[in-house]
Coordinates of C-alpha atoms in Angstrom, one line a residue:
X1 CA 1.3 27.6 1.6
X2 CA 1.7 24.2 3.2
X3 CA 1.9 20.8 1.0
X4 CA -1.6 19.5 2.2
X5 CA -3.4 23.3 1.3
X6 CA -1.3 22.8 -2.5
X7 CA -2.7 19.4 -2.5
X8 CA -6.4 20.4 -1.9
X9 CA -6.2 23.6 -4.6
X10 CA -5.0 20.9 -7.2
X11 CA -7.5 18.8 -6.6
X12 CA -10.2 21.3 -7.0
X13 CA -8.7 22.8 -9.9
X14 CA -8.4 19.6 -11.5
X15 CA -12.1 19.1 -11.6
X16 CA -13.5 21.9 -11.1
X17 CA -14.7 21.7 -7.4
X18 CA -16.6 18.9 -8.1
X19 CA -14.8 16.6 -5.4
X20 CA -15.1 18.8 -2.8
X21 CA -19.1 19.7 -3.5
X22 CA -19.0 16.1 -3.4
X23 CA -17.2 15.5 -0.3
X24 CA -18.5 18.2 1.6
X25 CA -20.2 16.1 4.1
X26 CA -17.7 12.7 3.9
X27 CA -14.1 12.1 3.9
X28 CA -12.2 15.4 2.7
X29 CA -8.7 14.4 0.6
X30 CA -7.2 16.6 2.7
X31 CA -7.6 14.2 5.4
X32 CA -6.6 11.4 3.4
X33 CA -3.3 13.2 2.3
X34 CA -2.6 13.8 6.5
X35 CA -3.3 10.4 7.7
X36 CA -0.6 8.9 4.6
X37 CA 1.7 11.1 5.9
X38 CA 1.2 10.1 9.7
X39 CA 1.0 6.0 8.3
X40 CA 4.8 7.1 7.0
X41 CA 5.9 9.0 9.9
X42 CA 4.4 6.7 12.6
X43 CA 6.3 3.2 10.8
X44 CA 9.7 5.0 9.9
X45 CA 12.1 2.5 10.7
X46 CA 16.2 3.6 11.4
X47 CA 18.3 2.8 8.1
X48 CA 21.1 5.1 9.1
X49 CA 21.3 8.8 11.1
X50 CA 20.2 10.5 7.7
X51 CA 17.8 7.4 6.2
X52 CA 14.8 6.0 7.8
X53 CA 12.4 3.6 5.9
X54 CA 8.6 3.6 5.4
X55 CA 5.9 2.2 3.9
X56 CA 5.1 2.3 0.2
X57 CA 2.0 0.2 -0.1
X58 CA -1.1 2.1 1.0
X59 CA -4.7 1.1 1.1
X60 CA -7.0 3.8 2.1
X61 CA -10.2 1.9 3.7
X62 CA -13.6 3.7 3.4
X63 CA -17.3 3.4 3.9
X64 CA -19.6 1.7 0.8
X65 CA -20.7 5.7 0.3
X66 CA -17.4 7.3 0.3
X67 CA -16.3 4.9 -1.5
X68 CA -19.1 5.5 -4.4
X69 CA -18.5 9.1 -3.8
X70 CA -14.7 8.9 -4.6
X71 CA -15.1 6.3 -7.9
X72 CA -15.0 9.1 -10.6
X73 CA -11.6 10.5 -8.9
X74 CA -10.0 7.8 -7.5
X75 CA -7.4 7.7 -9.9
X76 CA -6.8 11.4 -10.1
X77 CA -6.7 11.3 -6.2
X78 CA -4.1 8.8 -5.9
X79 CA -1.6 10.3 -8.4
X80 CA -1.7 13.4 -6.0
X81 CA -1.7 11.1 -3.2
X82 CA 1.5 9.6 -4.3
X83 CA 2.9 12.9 -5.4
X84 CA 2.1 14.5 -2.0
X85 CA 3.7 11.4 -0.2
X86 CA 7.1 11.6 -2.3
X87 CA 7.6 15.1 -1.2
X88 CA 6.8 14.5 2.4
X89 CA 9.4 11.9 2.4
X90 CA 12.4 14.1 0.7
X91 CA 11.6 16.7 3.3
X92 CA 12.1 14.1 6.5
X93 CA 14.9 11.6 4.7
X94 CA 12.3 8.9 4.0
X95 CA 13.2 5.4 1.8
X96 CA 10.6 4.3 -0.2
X97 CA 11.4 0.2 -0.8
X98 CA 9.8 0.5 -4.2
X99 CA 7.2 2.5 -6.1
X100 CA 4.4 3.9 -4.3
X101 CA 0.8 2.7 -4.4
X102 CA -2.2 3.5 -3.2
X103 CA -5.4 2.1 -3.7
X104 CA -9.1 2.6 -2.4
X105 CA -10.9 -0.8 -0.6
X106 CA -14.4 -0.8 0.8
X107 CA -15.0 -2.0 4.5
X108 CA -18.3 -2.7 5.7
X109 CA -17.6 -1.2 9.5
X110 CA -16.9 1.8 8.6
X111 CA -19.6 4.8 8.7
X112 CA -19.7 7.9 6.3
X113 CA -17.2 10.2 7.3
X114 CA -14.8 7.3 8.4
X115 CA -11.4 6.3 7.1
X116 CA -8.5 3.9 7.9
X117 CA -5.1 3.4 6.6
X118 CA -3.3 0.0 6.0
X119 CA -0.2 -0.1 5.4
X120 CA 3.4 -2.2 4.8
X121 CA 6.8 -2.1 3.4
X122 CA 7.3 -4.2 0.0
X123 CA 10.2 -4.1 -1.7
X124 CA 10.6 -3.6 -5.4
X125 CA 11.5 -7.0 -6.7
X126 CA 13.7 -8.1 -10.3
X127 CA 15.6 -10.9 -11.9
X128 CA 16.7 -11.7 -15.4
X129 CA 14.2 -14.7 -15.5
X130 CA 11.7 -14.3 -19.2
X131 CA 8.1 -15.0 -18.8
X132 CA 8.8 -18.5 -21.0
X133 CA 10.6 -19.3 -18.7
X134 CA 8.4 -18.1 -15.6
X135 CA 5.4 -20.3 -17.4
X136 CA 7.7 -23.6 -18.0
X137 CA 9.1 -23.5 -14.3
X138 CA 7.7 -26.7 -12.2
X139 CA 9.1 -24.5 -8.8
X140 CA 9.2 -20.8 -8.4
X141 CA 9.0 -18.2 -5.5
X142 CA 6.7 -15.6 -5.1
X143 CA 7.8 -12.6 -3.7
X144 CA 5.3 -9.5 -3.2
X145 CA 2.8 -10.3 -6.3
X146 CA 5.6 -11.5 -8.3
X147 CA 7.0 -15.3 -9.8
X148 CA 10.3 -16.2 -10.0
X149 CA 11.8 -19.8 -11.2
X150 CA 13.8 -22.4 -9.4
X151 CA 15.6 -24.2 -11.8
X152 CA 18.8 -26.4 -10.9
X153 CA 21.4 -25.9 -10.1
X154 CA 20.5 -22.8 -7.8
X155 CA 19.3 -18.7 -7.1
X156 CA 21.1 -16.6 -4.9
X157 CA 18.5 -14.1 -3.4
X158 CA 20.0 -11.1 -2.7
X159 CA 20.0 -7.3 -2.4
X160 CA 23.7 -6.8 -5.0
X161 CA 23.4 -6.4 -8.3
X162 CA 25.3 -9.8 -8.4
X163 CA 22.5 -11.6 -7.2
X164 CA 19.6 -13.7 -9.4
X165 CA 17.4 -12.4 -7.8
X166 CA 17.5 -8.5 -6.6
X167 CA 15.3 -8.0 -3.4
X168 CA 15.6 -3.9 -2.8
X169 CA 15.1 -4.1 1.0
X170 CA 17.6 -3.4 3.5
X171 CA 17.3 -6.0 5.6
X172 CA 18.1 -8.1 2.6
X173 CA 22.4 -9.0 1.9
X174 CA 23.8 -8.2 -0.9
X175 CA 24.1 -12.3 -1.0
X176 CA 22.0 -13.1 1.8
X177 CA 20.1 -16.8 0.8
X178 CA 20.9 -19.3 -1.8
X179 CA 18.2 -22.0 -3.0
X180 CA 19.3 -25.4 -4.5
X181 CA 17.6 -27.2 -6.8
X182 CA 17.9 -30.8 -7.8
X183 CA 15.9 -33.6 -9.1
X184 CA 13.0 -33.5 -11.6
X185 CA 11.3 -36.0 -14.1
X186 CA 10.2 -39.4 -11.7
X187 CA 12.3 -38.4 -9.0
X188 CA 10.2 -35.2 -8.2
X189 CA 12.0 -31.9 -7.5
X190 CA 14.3 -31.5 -4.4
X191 CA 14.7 -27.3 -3.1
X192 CA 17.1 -26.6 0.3
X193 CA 17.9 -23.2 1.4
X194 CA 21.2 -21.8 2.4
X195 CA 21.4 -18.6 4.4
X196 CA 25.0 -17.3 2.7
X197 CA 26.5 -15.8 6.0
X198 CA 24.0 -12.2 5.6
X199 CA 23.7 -10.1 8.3
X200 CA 20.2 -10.6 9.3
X201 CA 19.8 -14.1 8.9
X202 CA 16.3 -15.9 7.8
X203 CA 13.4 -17.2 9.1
X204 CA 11.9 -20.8 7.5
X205 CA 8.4 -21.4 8.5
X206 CA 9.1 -19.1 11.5
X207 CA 11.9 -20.6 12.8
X208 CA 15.4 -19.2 12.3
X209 CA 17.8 -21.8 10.8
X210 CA 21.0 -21.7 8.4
X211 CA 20.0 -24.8 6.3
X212 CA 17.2 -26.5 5.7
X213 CA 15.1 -28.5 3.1
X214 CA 11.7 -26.8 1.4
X215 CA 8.1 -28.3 0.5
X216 CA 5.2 -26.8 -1.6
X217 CA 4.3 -23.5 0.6
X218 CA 7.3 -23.3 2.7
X219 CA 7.9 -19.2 3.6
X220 CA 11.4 -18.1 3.9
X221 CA 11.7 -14.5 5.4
X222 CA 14.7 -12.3 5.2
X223 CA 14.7 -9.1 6.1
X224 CA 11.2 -7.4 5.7
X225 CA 10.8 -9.6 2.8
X226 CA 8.8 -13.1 2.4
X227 CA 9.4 -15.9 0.0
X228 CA 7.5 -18.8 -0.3
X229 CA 8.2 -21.4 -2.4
X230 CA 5.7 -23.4 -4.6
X231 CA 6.1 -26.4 -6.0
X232 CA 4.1 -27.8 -9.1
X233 CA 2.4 -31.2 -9.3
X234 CA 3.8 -33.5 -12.2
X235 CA 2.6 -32.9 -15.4

């Protein structure tokens, strides 16, 4: 029995056929569960001759109906979703960046019946910062949904366990940028970035550079992996 026929039984033992009775005449999860794996398979990128890496952030786009339909067992849905993803990938050597999500949107062009995937690539993000002092910080970064501080004297950015901040993509260096911080009080804060010799290099505001000086909303990209930097008025 292939993965997407185990995934369909589940689902219809889980509740009792109540999905599919629901979903006779709109998007099946079977369908769902195929186009994920396509998303995956169609965005593999080359890590190495045995690794390739895919998305792991998955929204599943739907009509207002379907969408209704689906309500009582979206979260049901997406555990096997994820689950069903996971074993696709350790049957063709796919890399997950960080956990898998997948979540349920509504979109207005779409007809009952009709689906679309969106999809991207964000990497699972830690440092040893505490949330005092996350909430004290007058700078931080913000990196896939998540707040980092910039505090003097500096943050190396990096994919090594040595780094201040760990970035688990691969087009990240194990010490790939460092961000100096001076000033504060009257004189304002001061941020510059340092690209630390990685591989790939970085991109500031687009443009790829080695050294530069940051404002309030400035985006530095390394790898497949976007910082931007915000700075906070005086107090």
């Amino acid at each position: 029995m292939g993965g997407l026929q185990r995934l369909e039984n589940r689902l219809e033992q889980m509740i009792s056929g109540a999905f599919a009775r629901a979903f006779r005449s709109a998007v099946q999860p079977v369908e769902i569960a195929a186009a994920l794996q396509r998303e995956c398979d169609n965005n593999a990128q080359i890590l190495s001759r045995d690794r390739r890496l895919v998305p792991n952030d998955f929204h599943v786009e739907l009509s207002a109906t379907d969408l209704d339909r689906l309500a009582p067992y979206d979260s049901a849905l997406a555990d096997d979703l994820v689950r069903q993803l996971r074993d696709h990938a350790d049957e063709q050597s796919y890399v997950f960046p960080g956990p898998v999500t997948i979540g349920f949107d509504p979109a207005d062009d779409l007809t009952t019946g009709r689906f679309r995937i969106r999809s991207r690539a964000q990497a699972k993000v830690t440092s040893d910062a505490t949330a005092t002092q996350v909430g004290r910080a007058r700078a931080f970064l913000e990196v896939n949904g998540t707040r980092h501080p910039l505090q003097p004297p500096s943050l190396v950015v990096g994919r090594g366990t040595d780094a201040d901040l760990r970035i688990n993509d691969p087009g990240v260096s194990r010490r790939h940028v460092e961000f100096f911080v001076t000033g504060g009080g009257s004189r304002g804060i001061a941020i510059e970035v340092h690209d630390l010799g990685s591989t790939n290099g970085m991109l500031v505001d687009g443009h790829r550079i080695s050294a530069t000086g940051l404002r309030d909303g400035s985006e530095v990209r390394i790898g497949n992996t976007t910082l931007v930097v915000r700075i906070l008025e005086d107090r």
